[in-house]
PDB file of C-alpha atoms in Angstrom:
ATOM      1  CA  UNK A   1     -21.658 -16.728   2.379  1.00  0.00           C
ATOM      2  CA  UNK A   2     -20.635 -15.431   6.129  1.00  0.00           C
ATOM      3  CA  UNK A   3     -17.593 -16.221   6.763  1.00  0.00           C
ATOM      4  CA  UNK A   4     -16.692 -19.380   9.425  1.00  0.00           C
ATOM      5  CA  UNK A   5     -13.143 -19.253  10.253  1.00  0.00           C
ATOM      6  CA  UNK A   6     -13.026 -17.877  14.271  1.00  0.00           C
ATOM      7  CA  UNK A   7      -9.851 -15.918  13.668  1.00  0.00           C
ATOM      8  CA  UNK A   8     -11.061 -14.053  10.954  1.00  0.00           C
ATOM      9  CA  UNK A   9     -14.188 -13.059  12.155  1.00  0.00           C
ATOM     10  CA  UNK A  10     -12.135 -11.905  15.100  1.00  0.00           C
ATOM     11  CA  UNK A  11      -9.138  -9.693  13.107  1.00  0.00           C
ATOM     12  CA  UNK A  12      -9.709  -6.317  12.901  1.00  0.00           C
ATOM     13  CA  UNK A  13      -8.640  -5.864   9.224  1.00  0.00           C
ATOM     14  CA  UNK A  14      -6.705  -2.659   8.339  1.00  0.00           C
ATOM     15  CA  UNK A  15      -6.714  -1.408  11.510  1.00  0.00           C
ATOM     16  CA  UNK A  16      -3.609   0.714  11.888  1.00  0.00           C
ATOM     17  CA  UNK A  17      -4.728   2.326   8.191  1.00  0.00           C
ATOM     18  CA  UNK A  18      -8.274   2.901  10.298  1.00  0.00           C
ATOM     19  CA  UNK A  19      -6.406   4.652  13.154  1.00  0.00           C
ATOM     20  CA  UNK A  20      -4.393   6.763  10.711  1.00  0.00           C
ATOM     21  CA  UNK A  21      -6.304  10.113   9.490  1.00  0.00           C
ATOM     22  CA  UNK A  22      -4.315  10.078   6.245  1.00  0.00           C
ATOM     23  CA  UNK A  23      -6.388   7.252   5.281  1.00  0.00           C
ATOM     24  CA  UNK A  24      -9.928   7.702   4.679  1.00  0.00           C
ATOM     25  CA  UNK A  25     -12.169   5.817   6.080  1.00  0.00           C
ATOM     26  CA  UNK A  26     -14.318   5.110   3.300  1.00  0.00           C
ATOM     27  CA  UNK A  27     -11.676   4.202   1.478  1.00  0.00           C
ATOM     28  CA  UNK A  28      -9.929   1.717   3.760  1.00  0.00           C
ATOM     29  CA  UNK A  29     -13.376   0.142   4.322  1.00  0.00           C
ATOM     30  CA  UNK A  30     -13.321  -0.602   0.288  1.00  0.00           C
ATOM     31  CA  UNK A  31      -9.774  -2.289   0.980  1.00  0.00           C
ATOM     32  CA  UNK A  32     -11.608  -4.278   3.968  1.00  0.00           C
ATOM     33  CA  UNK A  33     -14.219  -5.291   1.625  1.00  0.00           C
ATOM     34  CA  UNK A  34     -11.747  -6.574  -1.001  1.00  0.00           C
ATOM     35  CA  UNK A  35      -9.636  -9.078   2.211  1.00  0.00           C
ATOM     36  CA  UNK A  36     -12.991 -10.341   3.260  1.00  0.00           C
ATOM     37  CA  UNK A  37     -13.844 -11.161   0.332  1.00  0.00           C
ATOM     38  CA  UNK A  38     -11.067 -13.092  -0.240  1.00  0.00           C
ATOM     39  CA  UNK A  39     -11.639 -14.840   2.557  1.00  0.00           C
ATOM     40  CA  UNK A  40     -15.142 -16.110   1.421  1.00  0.00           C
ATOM     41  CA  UNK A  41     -13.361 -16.912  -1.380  1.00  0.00           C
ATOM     42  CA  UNK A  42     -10.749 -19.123   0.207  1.00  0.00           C
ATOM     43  CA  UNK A  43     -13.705 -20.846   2.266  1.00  0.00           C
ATOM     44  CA  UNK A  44     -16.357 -21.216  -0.636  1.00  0.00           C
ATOM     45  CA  UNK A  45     -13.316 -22.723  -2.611  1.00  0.00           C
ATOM     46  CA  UNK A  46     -10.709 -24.150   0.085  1.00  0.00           C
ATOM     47  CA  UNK A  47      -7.465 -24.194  -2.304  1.00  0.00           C
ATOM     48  CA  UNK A  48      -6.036 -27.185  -2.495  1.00  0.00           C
ATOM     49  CA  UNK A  49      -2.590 -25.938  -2.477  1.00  0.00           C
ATOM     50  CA  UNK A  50      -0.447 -22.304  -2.819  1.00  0.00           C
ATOM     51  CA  UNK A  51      -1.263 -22.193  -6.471  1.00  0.00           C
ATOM     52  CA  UNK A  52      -4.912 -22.182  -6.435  1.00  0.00           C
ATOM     53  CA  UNK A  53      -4.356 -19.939  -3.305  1.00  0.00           C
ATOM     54  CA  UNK A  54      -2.029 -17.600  -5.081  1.00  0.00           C
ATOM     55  CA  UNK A  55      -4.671 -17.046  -7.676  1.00  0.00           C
ATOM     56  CA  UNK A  56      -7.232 -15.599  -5.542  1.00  0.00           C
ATOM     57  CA  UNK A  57      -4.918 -13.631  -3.323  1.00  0.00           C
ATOM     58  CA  UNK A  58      -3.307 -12.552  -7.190  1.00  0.00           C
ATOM     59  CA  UNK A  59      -6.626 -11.668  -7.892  1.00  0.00           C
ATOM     60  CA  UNK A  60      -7.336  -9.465  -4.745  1.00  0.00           C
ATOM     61  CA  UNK A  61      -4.305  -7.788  -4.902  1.00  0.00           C
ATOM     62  CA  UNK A  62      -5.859  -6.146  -8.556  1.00  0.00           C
ATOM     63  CA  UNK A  63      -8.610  -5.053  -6.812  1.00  0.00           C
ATOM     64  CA  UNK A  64      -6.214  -2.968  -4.008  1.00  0.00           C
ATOM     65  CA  UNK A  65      -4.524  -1.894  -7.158  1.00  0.00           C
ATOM     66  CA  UNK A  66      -7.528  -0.417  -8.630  1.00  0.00           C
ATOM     67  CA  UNK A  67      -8.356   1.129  -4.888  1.00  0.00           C
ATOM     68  CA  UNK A  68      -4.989   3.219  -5.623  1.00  0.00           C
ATOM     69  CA  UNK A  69      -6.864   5.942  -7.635  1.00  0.00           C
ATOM     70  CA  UNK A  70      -9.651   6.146  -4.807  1.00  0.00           C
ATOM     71  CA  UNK A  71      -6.929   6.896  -2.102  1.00  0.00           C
ATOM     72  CA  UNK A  72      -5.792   9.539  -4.614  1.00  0.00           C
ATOM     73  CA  UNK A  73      -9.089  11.148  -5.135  1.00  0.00           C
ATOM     74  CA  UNK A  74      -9.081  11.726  -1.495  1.00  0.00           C
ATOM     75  CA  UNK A  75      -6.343  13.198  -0.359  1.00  0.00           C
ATOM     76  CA  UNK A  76      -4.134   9.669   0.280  1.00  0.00           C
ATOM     77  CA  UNK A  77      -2.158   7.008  -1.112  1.00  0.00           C
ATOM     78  CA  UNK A  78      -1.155   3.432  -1.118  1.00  0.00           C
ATOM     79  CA  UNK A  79       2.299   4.475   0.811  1.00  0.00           C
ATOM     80  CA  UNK A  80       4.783   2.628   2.912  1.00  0.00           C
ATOM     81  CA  UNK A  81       3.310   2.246   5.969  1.00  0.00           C
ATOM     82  CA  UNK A  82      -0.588   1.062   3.687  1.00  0.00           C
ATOM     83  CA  UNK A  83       1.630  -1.593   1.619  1.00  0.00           C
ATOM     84  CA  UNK A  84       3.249  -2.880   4.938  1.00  0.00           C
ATOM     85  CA  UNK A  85      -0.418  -2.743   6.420  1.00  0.00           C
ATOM     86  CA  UNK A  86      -1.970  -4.299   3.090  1.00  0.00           C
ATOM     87  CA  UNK A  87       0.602  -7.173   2.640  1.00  0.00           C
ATOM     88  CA  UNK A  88       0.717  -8.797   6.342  1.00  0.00           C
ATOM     89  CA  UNK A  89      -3.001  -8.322   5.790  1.00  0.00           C
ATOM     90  CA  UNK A  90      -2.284 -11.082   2.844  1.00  0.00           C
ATOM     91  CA  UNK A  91      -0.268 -12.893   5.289  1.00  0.00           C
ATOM     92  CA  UNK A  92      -2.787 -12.933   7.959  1.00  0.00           C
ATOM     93  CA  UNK A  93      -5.290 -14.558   5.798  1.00  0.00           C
ATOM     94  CA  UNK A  94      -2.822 -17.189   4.212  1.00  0.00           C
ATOM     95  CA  UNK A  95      -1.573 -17.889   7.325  1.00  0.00           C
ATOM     96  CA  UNK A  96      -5.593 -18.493   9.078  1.00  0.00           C
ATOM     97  CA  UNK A  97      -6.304 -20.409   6.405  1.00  0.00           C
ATOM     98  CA  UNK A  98      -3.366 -22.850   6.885  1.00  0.00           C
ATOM     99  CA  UNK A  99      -0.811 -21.793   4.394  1.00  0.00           C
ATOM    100  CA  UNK A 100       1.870 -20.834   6.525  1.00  0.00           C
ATOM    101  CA  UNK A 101       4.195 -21.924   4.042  1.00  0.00           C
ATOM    102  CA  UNK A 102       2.652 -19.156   1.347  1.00  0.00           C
ATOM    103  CA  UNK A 103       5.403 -16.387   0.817  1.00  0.00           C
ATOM    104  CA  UNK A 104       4.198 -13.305   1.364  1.00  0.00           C
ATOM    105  CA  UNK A 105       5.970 -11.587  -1.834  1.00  0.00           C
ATOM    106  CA  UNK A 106       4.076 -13.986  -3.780  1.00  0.00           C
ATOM    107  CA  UNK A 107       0.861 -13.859  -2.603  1.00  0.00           C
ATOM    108  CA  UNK A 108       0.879 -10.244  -3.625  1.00  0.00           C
ATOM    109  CA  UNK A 109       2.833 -10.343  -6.764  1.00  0.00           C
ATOM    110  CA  UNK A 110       0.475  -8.459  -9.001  1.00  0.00           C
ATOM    111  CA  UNK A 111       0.783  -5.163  -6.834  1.00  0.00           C
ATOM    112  CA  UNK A 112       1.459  -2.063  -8.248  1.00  0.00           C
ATOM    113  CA  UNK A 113       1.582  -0.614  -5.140  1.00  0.00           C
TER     114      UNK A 113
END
């Protein structure tokens, strides 16, 4: 399902990780992967409120979890200045998908990271 939402289709996901040589690209483009399709997610099943939201951003959040041993593989890790990139990532897509009330500790809760 492409995805609709202008704003979206418009963000440049994980781009200060992409302009960052620490962080492989190949990797990062796994993360992008995992926030777009979240988004597809949030548009094939438009939550009806935070909880239902906070289940598939719970659910992405395992997948940049499991990403963790990739960036390791390769030389990188899920550091400071990833999480900070990673979890206003979260934020953006809450946010564009009109839960600016989400809170952005929550929508990430299941990190590891």
């Amino acid at each position: 399902m492409p995805i609709s939402n202008e704003q979206v289709t418009a963000h440049p996901f994980l781009h200060a990780l992409y302009r960052d040589a620490y962080y492989p690209d190949h990797v990062v483009d796994r993360g992008r992967a995992v926030l777009l399709a979240l988004c597809e997610r949030v548009e094939k099943d438009r939550p009806a409120g935070l909880t239902a939201l906070y289940a598939l951003t719970h659910a992405a959040t395992e997948e940049f979890n499991d990403l963790q041993a990739a960036f390791e593989e390769a030389g990188s890790e899920i550091e400071t200045v990833a999480r900070e990139e990673i979890a206003g990532e979260f934020r953006f897509v809450a946010r564009a998908y009109g839960f600016a009330d989400a809170d952005a500790e929550e929508l990430i809760a299941p990190r590891d990271w």
